[in-house]
Short mmCIF file of C-alpha atoms in Angstrom, two decimals:
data_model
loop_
_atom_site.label_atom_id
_atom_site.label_comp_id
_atom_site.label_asym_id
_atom_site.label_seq_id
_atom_site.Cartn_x
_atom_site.Cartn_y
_atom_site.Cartn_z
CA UNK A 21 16.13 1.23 12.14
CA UNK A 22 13.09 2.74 13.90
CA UNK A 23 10.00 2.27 11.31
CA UNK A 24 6.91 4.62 10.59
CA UNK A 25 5.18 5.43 13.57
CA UNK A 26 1.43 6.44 13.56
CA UNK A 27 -1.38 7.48 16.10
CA UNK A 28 -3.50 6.59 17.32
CA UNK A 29 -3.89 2.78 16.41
CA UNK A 30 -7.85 3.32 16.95
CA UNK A 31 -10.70 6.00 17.09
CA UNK A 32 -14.12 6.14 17.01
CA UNK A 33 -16.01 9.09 16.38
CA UNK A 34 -19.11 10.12 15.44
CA UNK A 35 -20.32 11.38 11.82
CA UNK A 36 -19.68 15.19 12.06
CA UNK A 37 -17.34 15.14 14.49
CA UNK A 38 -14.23 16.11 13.82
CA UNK A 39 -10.26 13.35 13.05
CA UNK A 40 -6.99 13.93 12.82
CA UNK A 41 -3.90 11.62 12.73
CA UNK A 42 -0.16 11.52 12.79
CA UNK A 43 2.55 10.10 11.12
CA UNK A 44 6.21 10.25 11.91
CA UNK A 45 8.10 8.48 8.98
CA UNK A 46 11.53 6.86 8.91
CA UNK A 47 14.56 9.10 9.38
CA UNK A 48 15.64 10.60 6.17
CA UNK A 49 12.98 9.72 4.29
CA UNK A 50 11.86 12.62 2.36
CA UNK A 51 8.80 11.12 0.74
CA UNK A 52 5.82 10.83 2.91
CA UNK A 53 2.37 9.82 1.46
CA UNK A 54 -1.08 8.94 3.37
CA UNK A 55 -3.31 5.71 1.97
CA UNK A 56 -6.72 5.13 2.92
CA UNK A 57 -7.33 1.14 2.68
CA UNK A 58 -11.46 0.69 2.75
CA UNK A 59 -12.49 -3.13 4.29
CA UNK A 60 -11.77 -5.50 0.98
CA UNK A 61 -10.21 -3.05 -1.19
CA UNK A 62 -6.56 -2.19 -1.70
CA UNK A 63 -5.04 1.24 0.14
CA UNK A 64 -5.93 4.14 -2.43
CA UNK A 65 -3.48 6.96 -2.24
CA UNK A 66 -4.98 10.63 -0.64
CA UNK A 67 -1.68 12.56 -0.82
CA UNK A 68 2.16 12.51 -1.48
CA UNK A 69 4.27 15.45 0.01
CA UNK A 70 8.12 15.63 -0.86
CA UNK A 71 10.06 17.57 2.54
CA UNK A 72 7.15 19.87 3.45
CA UNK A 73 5.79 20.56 -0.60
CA UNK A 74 2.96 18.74 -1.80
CA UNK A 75 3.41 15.99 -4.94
CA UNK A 76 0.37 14.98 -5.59
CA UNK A 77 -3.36 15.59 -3.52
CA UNK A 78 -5.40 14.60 -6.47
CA UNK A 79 -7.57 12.12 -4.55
CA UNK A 80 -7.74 13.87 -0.95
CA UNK A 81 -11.54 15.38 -0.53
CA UNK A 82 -10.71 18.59 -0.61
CA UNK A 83 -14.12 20.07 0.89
CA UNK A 84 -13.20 17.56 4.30
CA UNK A 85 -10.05 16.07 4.42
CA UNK A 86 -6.39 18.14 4.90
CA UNK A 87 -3.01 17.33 5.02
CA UNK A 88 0.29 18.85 6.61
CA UNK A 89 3.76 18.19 6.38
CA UNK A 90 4.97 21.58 8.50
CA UNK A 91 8.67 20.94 9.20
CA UNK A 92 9.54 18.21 6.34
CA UNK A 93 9.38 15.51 8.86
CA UNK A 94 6.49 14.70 10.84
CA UNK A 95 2.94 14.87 9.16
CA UNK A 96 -0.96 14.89 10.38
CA UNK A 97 -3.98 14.19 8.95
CA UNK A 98 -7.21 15.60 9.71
CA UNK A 99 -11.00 15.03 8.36
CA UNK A 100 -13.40 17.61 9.36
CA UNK A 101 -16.21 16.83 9.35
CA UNK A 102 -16.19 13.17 9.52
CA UNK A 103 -18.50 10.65 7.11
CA UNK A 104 -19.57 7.30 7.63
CA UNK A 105 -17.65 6.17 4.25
CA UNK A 106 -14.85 7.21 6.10
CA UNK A 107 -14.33 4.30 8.20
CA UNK A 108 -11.19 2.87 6.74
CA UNK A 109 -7.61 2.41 7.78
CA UNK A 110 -5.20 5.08 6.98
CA UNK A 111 -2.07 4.23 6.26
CA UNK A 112 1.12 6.46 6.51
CA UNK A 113 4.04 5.56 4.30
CA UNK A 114 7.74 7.39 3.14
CA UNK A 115 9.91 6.44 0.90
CA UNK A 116 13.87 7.82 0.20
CA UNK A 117 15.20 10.48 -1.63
CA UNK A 118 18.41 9.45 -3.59
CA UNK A 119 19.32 12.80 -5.42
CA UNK A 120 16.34 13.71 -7.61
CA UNK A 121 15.51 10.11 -7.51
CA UNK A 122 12.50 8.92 -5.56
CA UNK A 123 12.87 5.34 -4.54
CA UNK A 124 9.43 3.58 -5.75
CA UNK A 125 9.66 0.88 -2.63
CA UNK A 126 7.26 2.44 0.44
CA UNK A 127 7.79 1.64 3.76
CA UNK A 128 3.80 1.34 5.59
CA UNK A 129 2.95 1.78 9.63
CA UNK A 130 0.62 0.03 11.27
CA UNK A 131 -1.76 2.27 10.26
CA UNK A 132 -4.96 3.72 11.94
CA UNK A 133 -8.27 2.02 12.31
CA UNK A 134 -11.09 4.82 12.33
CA UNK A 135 -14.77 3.32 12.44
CA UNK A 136 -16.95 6.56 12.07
CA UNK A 137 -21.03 5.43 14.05
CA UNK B 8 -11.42 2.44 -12.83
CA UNK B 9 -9.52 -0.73 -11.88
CA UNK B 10 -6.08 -0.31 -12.93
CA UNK B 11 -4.91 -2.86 -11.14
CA UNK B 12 -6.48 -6.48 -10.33
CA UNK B 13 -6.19 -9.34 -8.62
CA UNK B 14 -9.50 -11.22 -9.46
CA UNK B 15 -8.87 -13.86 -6.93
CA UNK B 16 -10.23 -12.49 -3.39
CA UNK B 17 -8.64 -15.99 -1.49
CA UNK B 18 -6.27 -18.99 -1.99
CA UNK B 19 -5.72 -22.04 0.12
CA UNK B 20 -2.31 -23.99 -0.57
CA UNK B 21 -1.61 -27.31 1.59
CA UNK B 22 1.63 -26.33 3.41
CA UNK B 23 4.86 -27.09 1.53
CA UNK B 24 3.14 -26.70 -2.08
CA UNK B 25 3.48 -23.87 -4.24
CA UNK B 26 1.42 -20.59 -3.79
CA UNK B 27 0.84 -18.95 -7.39
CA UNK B 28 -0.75 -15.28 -6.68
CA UNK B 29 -1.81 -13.64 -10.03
CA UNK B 30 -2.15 -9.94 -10.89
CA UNK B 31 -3.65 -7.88 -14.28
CA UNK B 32 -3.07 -4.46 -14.88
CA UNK B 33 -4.34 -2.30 -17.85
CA UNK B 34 -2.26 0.66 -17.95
CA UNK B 35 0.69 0.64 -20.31
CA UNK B 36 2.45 3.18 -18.17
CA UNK B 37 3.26 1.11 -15.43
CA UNK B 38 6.80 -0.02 -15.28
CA UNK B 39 7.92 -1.12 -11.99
CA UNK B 40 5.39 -3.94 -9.74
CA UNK B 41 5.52 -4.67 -6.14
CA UNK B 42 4.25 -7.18 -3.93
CA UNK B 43 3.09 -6.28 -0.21
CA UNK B 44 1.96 -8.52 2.36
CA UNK B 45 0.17 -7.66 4.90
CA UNK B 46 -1.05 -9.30 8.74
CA UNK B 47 -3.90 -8.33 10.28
CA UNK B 48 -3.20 -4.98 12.53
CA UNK B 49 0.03 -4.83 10.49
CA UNK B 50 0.69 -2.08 7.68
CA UNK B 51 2.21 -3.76 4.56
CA UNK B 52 5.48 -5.02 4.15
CA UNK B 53 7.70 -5.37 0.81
CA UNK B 54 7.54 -8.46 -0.50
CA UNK B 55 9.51 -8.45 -3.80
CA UNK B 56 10.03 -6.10 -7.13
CA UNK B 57 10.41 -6.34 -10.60
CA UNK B 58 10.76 -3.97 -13.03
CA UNK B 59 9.61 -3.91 -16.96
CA UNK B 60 13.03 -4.37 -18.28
CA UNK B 61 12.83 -8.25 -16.80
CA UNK B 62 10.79 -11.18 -17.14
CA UNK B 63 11.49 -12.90 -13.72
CA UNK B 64 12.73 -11.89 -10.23
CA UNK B 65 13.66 -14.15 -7.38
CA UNK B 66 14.47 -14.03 -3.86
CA UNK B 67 14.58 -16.92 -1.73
CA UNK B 68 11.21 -18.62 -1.82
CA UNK B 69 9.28 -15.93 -3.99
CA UNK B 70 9.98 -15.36 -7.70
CA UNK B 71 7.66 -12.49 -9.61
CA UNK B 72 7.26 -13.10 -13.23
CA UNK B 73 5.91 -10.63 -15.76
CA UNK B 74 4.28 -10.59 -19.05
CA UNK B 75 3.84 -7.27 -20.46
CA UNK B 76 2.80 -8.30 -23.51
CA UNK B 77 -0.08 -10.08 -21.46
CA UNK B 78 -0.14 -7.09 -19.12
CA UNK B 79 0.04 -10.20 -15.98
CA UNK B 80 2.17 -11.12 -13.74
CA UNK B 81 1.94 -13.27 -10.71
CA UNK B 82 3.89 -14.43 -7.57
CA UNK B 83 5.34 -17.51 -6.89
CA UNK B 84 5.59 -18.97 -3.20
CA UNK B 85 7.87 -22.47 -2.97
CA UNK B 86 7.04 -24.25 -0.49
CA UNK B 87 4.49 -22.04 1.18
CA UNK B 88 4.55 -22.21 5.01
CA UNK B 89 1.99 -21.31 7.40
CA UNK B 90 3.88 -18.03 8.63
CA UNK B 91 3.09 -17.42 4.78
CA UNK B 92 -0.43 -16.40 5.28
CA UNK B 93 -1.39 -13.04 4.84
CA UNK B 94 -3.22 -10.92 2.13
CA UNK B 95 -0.99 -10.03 -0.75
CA UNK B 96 -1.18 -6.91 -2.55
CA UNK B 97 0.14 -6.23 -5.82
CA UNK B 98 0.80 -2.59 -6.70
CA UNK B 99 2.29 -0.90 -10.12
CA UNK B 100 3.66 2.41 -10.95
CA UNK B 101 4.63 4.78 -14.03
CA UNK B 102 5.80 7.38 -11.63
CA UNK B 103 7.59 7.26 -8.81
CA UNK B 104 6.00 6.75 -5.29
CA UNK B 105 2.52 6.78 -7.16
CA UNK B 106 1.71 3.39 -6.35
CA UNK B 107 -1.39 1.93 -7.85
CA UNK B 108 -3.02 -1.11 -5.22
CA UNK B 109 -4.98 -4.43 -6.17
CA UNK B 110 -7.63 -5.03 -3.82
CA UNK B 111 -5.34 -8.24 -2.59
CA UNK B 112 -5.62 -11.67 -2.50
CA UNK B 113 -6.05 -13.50 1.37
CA UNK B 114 -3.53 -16.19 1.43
CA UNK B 115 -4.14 -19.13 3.45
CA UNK B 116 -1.52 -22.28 4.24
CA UNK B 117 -3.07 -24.97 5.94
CA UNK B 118 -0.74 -27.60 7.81
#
């Protein structure tokens, strides 16, 4: 079984400039959500989507950070413009759908390293 | 707002004794817990679940027991082996997929 994919692995930017990253999640999974893990703290959700609806953006920065989940499957992520407190590994995740059931165990990709000079 | 901690930032274990991770959490809500590990480069894998209806879960070398009464629970390792080291998250949740991350605990298992 082919696991979350994610691009890039690396990128550095700028501040200002301009981010985005992808996520293609395990087949079938309905759930996709996108973590940002800061150096010595633990990944801190930004956003859950359910097929292409969003759950839950509570924590994304609205004013530079969005989210899309087009066609239910794959998803990108995109910060615009770009802070130094952004440097951080995001992490994409999905879970399955059982019914009307979520299951609560996430399955992570390698995630993306963005350092932001 | 720490809603979940792990207080411990590292632990070294001599290889073949046991590895006891520990976790607090504060919100009464939360009734499943997870453990991830994670490599460097890697994303996190799952380690091991319990939920709040059970005191004790095992699988193989790692058993997770919780006290809710003590909002705690911790992860047990026997025998740790080097391949063991990693940083170990502990995450919660009241609703599903919301999960809730400790800041982790660096494992290390020296030969």
């Amino acid at each position: 079984e082919a696991g979350v994919a994610q691009s890039p692995r690396y990128k550095i930017i700028e501040k200002r400039q301009s981010v985005a990253f992808w996520c293609n999640p395990i087949s079938g999974h309905a759930t996709l959500y996108w973590y940002q893990q800061i150096l010595g703290q633990g990944p801190k959700l930004l956003i859950q989507f359910q097929n292409n609806g969003v759950v839950d953006d509570s924590q994304l920065p609205k004013d530079r950070f969005s989210a899309e989940r087009l066609k239910g499957v794959d998803s990108t992520l995109k910060i615009q413009p770009a802070k130094l407190e952004d440097s951080a590994v995001y992490l994409c995740a999905s879970s399955l759908l059982t019914g009307s059931k979520i299951e609560r165990k996430l399955f992570f990709g390698s995630g993306t390293q963005l350092s932001v000079l | 707002d720490q809603q979940v901690k792990q207080n411990s930032p590292s632990l070294s274990v001599q290889e073949g004794r046991i590895s006891i991770l520990n976790c607090d959490y504060t919100n009464s809500m939360f009734d499943y817990f997870l453990w991830y590990k994670k490599y460097p480069a890697e994303g996190p894998t799952f380690l091991i679940s319990i939920s709040s209806i059970k005191d004790k879960n095992e699988d193989g070398r790692f058993t997770v027991f919780l006290n809710k009464s003590a909002k705690h629970l911790s992860l047990h390792i026997v025998p740790s082996q080097p391949g063991d080291s990693a940083v170990y998250f502990c995450a919660a949740t009241s609703r599903v997929g919301q999960l809730t991350f400790g800041s982790g605990t660096q494992l290390t298992v020296l030969p």
